[in-house]
mmCIF file of C-alpha atoms in Angstrom:
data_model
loop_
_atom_site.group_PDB
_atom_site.id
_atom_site.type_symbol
_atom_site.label_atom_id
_atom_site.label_comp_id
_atom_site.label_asym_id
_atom_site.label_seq_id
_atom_site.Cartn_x
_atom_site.Cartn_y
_atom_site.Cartn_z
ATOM 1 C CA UNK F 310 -12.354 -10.483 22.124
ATOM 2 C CA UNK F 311 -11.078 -8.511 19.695
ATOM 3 C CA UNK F 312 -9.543 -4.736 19.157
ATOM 4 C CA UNK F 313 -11.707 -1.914 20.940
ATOM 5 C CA UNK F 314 -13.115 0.258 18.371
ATOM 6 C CA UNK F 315 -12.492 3.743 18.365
ATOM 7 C CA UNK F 316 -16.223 5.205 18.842
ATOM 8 C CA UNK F 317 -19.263 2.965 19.125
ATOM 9 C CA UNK F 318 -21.486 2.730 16.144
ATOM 10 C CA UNK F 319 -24.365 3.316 18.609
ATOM 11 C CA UNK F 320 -23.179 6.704 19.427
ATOM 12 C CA UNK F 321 -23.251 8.118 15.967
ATOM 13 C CA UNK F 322 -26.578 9.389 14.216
ATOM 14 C CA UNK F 323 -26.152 7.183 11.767
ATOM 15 C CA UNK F 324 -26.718 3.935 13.186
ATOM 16 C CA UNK F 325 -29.528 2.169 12.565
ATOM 17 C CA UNK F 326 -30.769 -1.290 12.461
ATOM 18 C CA UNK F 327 -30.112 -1.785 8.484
ATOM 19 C CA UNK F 328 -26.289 -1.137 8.844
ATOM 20 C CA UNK F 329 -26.237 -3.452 12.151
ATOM 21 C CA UNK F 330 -27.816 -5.868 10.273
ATOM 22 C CA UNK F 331 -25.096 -5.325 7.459
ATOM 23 C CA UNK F 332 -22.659 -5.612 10.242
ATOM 24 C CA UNK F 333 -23.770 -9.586 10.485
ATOM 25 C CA UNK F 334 -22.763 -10.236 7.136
ATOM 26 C CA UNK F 335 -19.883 -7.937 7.190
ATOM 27 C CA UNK F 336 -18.783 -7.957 10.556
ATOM 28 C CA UNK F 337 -16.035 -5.408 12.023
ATOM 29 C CA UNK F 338 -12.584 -6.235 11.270
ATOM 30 C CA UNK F 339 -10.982 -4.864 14.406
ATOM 31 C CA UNK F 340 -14.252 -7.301 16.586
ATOM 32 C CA UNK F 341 -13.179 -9.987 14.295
ATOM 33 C CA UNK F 342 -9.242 -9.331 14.954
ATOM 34 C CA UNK F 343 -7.896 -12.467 17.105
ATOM 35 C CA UNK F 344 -10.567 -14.691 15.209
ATOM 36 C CA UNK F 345 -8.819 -13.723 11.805
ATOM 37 C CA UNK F 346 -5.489 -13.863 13.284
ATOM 38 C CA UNK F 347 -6.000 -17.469 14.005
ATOM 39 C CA UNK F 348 -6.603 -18.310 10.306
ATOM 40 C CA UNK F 349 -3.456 -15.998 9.423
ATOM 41 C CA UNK F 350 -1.135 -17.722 11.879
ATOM 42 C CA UNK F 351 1.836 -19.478 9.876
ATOM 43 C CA UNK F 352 1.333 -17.370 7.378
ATOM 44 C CA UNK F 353 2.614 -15.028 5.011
ATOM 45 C CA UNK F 354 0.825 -11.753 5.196
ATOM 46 C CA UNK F 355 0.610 -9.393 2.323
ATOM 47 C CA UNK F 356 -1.059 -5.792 2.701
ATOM 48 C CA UNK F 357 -2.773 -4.137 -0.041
ATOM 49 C CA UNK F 358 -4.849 -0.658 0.504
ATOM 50 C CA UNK F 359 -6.647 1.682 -1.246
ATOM 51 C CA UNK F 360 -5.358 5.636 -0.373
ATOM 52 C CA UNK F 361 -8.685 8.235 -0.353
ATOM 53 C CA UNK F 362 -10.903 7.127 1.949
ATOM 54 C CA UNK F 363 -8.927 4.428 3.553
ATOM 55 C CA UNK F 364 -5.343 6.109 4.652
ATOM 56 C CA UNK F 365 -6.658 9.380 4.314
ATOM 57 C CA UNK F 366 -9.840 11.252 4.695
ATOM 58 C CA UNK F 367 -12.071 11.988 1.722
ATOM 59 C CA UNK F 368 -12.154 15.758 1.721
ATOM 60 C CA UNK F 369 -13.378 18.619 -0.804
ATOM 61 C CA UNK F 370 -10.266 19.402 -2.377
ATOM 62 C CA UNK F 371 -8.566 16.819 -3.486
ATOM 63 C CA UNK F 372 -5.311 18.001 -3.418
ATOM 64 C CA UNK F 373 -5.334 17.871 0.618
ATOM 65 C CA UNK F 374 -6.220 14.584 0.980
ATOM 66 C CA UNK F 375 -3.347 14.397 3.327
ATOM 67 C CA UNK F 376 -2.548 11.329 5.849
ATOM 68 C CA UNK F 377 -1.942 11.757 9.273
ATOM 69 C CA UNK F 378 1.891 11.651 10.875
ATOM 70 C CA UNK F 379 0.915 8.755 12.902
ATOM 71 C CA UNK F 380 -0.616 6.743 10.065
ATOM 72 C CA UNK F 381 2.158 7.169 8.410
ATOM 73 C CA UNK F 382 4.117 5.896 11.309
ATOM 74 C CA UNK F 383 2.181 2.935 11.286
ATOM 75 C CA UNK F 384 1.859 2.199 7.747
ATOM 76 C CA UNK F 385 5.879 2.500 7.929
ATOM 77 C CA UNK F 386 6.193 -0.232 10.921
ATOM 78 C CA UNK F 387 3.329 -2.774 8.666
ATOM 79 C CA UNK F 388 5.795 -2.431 5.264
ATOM 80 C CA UNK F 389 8.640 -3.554 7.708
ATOM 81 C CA UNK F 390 6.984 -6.383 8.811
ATOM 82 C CA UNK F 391 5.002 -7.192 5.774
ATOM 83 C CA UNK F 392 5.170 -6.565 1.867
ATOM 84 C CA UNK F 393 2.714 -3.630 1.749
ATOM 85 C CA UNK F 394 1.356 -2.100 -1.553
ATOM 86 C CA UNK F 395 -0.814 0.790 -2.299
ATOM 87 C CA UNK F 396 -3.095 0.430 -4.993
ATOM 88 C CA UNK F 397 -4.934 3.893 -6.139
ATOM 89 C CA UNK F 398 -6.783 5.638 -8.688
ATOM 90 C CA UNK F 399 -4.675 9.088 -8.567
ATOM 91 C CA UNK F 400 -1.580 9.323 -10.581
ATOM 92 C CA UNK F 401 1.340 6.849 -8.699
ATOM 93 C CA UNK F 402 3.333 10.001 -8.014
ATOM 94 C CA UNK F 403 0.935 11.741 -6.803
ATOM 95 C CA UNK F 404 0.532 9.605 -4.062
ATOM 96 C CA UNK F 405 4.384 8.634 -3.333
ATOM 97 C CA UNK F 406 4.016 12.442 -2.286
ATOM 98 C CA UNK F 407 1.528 11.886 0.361
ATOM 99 C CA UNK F 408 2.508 8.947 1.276
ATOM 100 C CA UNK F 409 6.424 9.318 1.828
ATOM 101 C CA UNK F 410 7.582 6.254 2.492
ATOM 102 C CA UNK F 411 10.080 4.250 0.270
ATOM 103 C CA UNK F 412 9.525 0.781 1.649
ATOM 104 C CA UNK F 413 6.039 0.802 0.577
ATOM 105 C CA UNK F 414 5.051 -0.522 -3.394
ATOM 106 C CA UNK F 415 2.820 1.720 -5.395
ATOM 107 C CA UNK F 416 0.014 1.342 -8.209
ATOM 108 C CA UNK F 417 -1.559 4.743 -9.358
ATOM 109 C CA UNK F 418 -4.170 4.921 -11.889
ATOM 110 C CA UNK F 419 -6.413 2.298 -10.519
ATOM 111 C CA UNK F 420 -3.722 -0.250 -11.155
ATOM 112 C CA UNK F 421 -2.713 0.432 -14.786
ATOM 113 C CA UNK F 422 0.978 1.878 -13.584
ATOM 114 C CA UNK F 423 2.447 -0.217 -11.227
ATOM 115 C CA UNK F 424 5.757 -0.034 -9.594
ATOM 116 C CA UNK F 425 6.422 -3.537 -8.206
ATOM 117 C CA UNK F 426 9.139 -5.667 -6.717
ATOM 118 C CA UNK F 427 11.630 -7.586 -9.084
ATOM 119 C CA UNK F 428 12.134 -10.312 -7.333
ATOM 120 C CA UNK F 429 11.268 -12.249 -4.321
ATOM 121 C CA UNK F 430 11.166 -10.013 -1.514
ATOM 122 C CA UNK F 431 10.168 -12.815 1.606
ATOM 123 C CA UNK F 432 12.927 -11.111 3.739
ATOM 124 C CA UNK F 433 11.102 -7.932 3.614
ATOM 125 C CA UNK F 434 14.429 -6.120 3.185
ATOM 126 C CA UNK F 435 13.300 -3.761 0.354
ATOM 127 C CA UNK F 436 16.367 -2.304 -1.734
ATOM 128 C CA UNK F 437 14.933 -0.456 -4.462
ATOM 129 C CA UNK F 438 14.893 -3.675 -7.320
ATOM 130 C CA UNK F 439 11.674 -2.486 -8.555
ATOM 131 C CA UNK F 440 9.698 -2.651 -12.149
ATOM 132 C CA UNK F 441 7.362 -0.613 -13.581
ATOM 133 C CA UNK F 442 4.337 -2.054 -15.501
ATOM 134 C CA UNK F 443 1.964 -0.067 -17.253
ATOM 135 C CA UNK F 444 -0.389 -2.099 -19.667
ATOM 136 C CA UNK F 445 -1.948 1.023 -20.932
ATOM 137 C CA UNK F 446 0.758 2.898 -22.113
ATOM 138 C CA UNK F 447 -0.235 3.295 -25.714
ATOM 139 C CA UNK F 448 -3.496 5.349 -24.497
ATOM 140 C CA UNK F 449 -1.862 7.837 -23.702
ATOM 141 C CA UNK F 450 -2.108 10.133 -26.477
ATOM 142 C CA UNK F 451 -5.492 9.575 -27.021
ATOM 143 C CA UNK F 452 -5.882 10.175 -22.642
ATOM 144 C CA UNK F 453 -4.422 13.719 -23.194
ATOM 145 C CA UNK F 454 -6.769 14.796 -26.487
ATOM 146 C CA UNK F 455 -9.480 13.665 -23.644
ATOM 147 C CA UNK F 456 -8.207 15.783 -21.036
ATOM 148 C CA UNK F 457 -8.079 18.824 -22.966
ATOM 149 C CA UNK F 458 -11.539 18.218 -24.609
ATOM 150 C CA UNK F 459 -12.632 18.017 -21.034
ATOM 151 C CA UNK F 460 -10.981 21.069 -19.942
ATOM 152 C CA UNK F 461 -12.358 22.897 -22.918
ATOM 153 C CA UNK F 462 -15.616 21.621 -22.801
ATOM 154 C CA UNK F 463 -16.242 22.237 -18.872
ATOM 155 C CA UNK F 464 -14.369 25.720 -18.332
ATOM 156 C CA UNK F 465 -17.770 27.328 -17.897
ATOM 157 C CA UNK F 466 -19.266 25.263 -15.256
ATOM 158 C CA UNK F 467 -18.623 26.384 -11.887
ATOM 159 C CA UNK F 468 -16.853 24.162 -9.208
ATOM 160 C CA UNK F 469 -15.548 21.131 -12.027
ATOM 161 C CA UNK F 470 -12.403 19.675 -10.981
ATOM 162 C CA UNK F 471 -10.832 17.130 -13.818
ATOM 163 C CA UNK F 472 -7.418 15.610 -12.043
ATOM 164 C CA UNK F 473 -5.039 14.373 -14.664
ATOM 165 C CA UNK F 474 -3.653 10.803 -12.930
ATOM 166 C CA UNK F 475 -1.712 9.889 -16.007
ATOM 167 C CA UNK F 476 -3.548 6.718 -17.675
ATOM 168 C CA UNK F 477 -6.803 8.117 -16.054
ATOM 169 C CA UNK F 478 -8.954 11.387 -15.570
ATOM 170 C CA UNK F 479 -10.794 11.648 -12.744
ATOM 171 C CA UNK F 480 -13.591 14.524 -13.282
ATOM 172 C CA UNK F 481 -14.932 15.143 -9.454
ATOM 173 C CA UNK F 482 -18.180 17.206 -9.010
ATOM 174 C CA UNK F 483 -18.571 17.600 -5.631
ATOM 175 C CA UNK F 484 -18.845 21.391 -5.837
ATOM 176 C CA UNK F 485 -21.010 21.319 -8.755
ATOM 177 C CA UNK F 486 -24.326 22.755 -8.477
ATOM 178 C CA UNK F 487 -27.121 20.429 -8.641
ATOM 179 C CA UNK F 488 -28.419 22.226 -11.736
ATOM 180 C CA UNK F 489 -25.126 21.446 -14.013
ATOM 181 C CA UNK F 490 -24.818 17.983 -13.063
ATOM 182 C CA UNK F 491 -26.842 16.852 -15.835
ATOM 183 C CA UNK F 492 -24.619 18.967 -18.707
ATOM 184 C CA UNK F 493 -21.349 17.696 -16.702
ATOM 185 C CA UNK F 494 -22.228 14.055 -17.190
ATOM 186 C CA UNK F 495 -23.683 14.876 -21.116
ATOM 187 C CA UNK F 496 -20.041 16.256 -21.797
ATOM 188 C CA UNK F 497 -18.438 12.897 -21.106
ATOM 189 C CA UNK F 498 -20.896 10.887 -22.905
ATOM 190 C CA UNK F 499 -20.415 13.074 -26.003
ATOM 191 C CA UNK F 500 -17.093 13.219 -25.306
ATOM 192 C CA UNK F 501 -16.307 9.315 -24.861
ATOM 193 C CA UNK F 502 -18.672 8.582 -27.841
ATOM 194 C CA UNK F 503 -15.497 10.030 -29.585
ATOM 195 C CA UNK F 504 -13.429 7.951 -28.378
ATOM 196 C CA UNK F 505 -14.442 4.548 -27.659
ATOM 197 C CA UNK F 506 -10.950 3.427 -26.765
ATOM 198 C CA UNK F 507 -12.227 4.840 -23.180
ATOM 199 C CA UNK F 508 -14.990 3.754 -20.558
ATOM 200 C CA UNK F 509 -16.332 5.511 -17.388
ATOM 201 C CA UNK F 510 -16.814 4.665 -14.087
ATOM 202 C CA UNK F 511 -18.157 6.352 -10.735
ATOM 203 C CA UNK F 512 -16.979 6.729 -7.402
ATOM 204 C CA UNK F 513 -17.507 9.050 -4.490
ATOM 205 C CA UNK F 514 -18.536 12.110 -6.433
ATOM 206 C CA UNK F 515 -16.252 11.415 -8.846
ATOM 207 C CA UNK F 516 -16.506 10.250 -12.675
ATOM 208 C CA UNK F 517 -13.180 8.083 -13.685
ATOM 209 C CA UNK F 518 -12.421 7.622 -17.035
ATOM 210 C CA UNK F 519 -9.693 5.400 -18.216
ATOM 211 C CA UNK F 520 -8.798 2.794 -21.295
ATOM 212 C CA UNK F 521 -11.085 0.607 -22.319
ATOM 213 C CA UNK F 522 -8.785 -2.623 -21.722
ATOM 214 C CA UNK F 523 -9.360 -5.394 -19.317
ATOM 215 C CA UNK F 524 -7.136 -4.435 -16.227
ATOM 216 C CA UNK F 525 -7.841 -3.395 -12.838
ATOM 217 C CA UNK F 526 -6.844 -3.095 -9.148
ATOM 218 C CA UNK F 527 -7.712 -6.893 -9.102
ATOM 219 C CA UNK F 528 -5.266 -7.887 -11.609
ATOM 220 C CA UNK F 529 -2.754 -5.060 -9.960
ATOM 221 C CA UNK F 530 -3.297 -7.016 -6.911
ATOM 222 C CA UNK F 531 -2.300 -10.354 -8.605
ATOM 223 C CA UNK F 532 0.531 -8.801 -10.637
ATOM 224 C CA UNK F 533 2.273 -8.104 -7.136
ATOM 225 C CA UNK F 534 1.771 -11.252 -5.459
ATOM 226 C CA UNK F 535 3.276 -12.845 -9.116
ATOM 227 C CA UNK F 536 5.889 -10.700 -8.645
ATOM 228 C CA UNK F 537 6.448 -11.481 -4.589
ATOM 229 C CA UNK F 538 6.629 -14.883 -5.711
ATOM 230 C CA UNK F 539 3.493 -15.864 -4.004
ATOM 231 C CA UNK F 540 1.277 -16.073 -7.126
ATOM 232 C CA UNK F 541 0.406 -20.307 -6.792
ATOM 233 C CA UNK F 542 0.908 -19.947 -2.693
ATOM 234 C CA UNK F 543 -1.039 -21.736 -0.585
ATOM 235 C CA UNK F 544 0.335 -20.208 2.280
ATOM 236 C CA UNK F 545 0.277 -16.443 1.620
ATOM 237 C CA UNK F 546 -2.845 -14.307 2.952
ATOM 238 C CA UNK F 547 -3.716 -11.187 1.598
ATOM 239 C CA UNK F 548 -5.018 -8.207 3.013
ATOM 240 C CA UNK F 549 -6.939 -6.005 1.064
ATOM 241 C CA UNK F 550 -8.569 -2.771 2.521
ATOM 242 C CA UNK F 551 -10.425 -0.232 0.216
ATOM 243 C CA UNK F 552 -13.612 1.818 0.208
ATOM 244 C CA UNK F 553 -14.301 2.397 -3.295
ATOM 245 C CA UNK F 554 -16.588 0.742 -6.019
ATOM 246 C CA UNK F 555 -13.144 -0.020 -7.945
ATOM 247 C CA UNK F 556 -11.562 -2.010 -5.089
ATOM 248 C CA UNK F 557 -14.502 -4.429 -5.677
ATOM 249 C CA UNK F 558 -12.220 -6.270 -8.328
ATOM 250 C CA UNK F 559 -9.380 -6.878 -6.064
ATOM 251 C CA UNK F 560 -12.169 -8.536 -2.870
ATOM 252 C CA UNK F 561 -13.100 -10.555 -5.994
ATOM 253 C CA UNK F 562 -9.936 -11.630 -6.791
ATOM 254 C CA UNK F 563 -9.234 -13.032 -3.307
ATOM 255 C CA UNK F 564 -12.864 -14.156 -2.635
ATOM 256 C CA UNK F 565 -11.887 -16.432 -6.147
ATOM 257 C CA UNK F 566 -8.351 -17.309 -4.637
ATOM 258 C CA UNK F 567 -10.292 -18.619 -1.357
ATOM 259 C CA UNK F 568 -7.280 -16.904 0.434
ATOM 260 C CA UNK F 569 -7.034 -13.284 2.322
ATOM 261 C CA UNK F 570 -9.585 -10.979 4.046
ATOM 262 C CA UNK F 571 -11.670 -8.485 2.313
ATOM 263 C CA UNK F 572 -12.365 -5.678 4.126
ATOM 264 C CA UNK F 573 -14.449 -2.291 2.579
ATOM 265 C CA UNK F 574 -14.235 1.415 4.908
ATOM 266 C CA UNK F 575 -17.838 2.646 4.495
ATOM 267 C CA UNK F 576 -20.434 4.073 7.082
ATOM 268 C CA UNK F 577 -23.342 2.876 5.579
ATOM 269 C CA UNK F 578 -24.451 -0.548 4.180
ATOM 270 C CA UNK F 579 -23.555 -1.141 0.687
ATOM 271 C CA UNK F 580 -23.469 -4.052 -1.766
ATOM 272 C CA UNK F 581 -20.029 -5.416 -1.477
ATOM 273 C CA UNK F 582 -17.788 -8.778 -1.932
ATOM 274 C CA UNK F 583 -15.846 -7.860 1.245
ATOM 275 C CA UNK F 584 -16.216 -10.463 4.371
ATOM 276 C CA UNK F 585 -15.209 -7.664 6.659
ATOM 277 C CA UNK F 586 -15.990 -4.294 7.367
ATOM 278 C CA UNK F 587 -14.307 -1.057 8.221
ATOM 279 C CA UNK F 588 -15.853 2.824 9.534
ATOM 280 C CA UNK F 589 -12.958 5.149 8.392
ATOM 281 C CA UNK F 590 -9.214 5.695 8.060
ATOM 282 C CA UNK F 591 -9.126 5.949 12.395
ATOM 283 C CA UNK F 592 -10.155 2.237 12.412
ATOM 284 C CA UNK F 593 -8.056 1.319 9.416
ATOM 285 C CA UNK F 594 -5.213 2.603 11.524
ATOM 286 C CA UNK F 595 -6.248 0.556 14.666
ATOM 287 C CA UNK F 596 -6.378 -2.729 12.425
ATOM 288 C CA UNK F 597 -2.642 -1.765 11.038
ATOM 289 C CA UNK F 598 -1.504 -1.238 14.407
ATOM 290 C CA UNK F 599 -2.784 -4.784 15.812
ATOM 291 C CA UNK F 600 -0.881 -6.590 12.621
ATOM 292 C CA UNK F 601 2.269 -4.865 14.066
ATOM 293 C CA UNK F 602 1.742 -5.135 17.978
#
């Protein structure tokens, strides 16, 4: 038996048999619980997690994606227990400030500016011997003519929102009307076709642009267990948890490793590499908790 959930997927209006028979292939991590605890016993846990949409709630404005106190408070109690590293798409300090706690390692820009641990850290004892990596760093000039093109190019259409998270922009259109969609995604083709130093990607209602270099949160992920000192361990087991298309590289990464647990937040059935399965931040919560009861 494993952790109760916090609402039943049969009382929402979303269920419906497609996403229970998604659940079979990607079944609920807090069901699943004391099955994978079994296959983490004598091990050494790592967490890794995504921020929007897995610690907080996506909401319209970005800027209050805020995390609750008590997730907080749990997040704090897994990072004593366990290295714990979040690995975002926002700028890293952007989410330091949300998240607010120091024994916690941090990755902003969908891994491309990494604060990690120096050395070995298997006593969990964190005492500031950190390093920063950032393999992009000689974008950045070009990522700021980009920005302002953006800026310049989108002032007149109503409800744009182009976030500035250092080696990436993140241009969100949620409050764009249907009807200027079309000439918001045209300005970053036309604007990209300049410089092909940069690629696009899309997320929740959001278009992320960043370098054109082959990084992301996968190799983030294995950059901090290198740097943990559990890079060629066979007895370490990561946790990743992550609801965005980008956090697809890092369930790949441990799906190649044969070691850790997958696990995507969504609602709905989507293609994924993850072996388990999430509804929101509430249940991420409830899964943190049981690592720490």
């Amino acid at each position: 038996m494993g952790l109760a959930r916090l609402s039943s997927i049969e009382d929402g209006n979303d269920f419906s048999i497609e996403y229970a028979s998604w659940l079979v292939e990607h079944p609920c991590a807090l069901e699943s619980f004391e099955e994978m605890m079994k296959i983490a016993k004598g091990k050494k846990i790592v967490i890794f997690l995504d921020y929007d949409g897995t610690l907080s709630d996506i909401v319209p404005n970005p800027e209050e994606a805020f995390m609750t106190d008590k997730m907080r408070m749990v997040l704090g109690e897994v990072a004593n227990r366990f290295p714990t590293a979040i690995i975002s798409g926002r700028k890293r300090e952007r989410v330091q400030d949300f998240v607010q706690l120091k024994n916690v390692y941090y990755a902003g820009s969908h891994g491309l500016d990494i604060e990690a641990p120096l050395d070995s850290t298997n006593s969990n004892e964190k005492d500031n011997k950190v390093v920063f990596y950032q393999p992009a760093i000689e974008f950045l000039p070009e990522k700021q003519k980009i920005l302002n093109l953006l800026g310049e190019r989108t002032k007149g259409i109503k409800g744009v929102n182009i976030e500035d998270n250092k080696f990436c922009i993140s241009v969100h259109y949620r409050h764009v009307h249907t009807k200027d969609f079309g000439t918001v995604e045209n300005i970053i083709f036309v604007v990209l076709k300049e410089h092909p130093n940069f690629r696009v990607s899309t997320g929740i209602k959001v278009f992320e642009i960043g370098p054109n270099i082959v990084w992301n949160k996968g190799h983030a992920l294995e950059y901090f267990l290198e740097n943990l000192e559990f890079g060629n361990s066979d007895d370490v087991l990561p946790i990743y948890i992550g609801d965005d298309r980008t956090d697809e590289d890092a369930f790949k990464v441990l799906l190649k490793r044969g070691q850790g647990f997958p696990i995507v937040v969504t609602t709905a059935p989507k293609d994924t590499k993850a072996l388990y399965s999430l509804r929101e931040p509430k249940e991420v919560m409830e899964f943190l908790l049981g690592l720490v009861a």
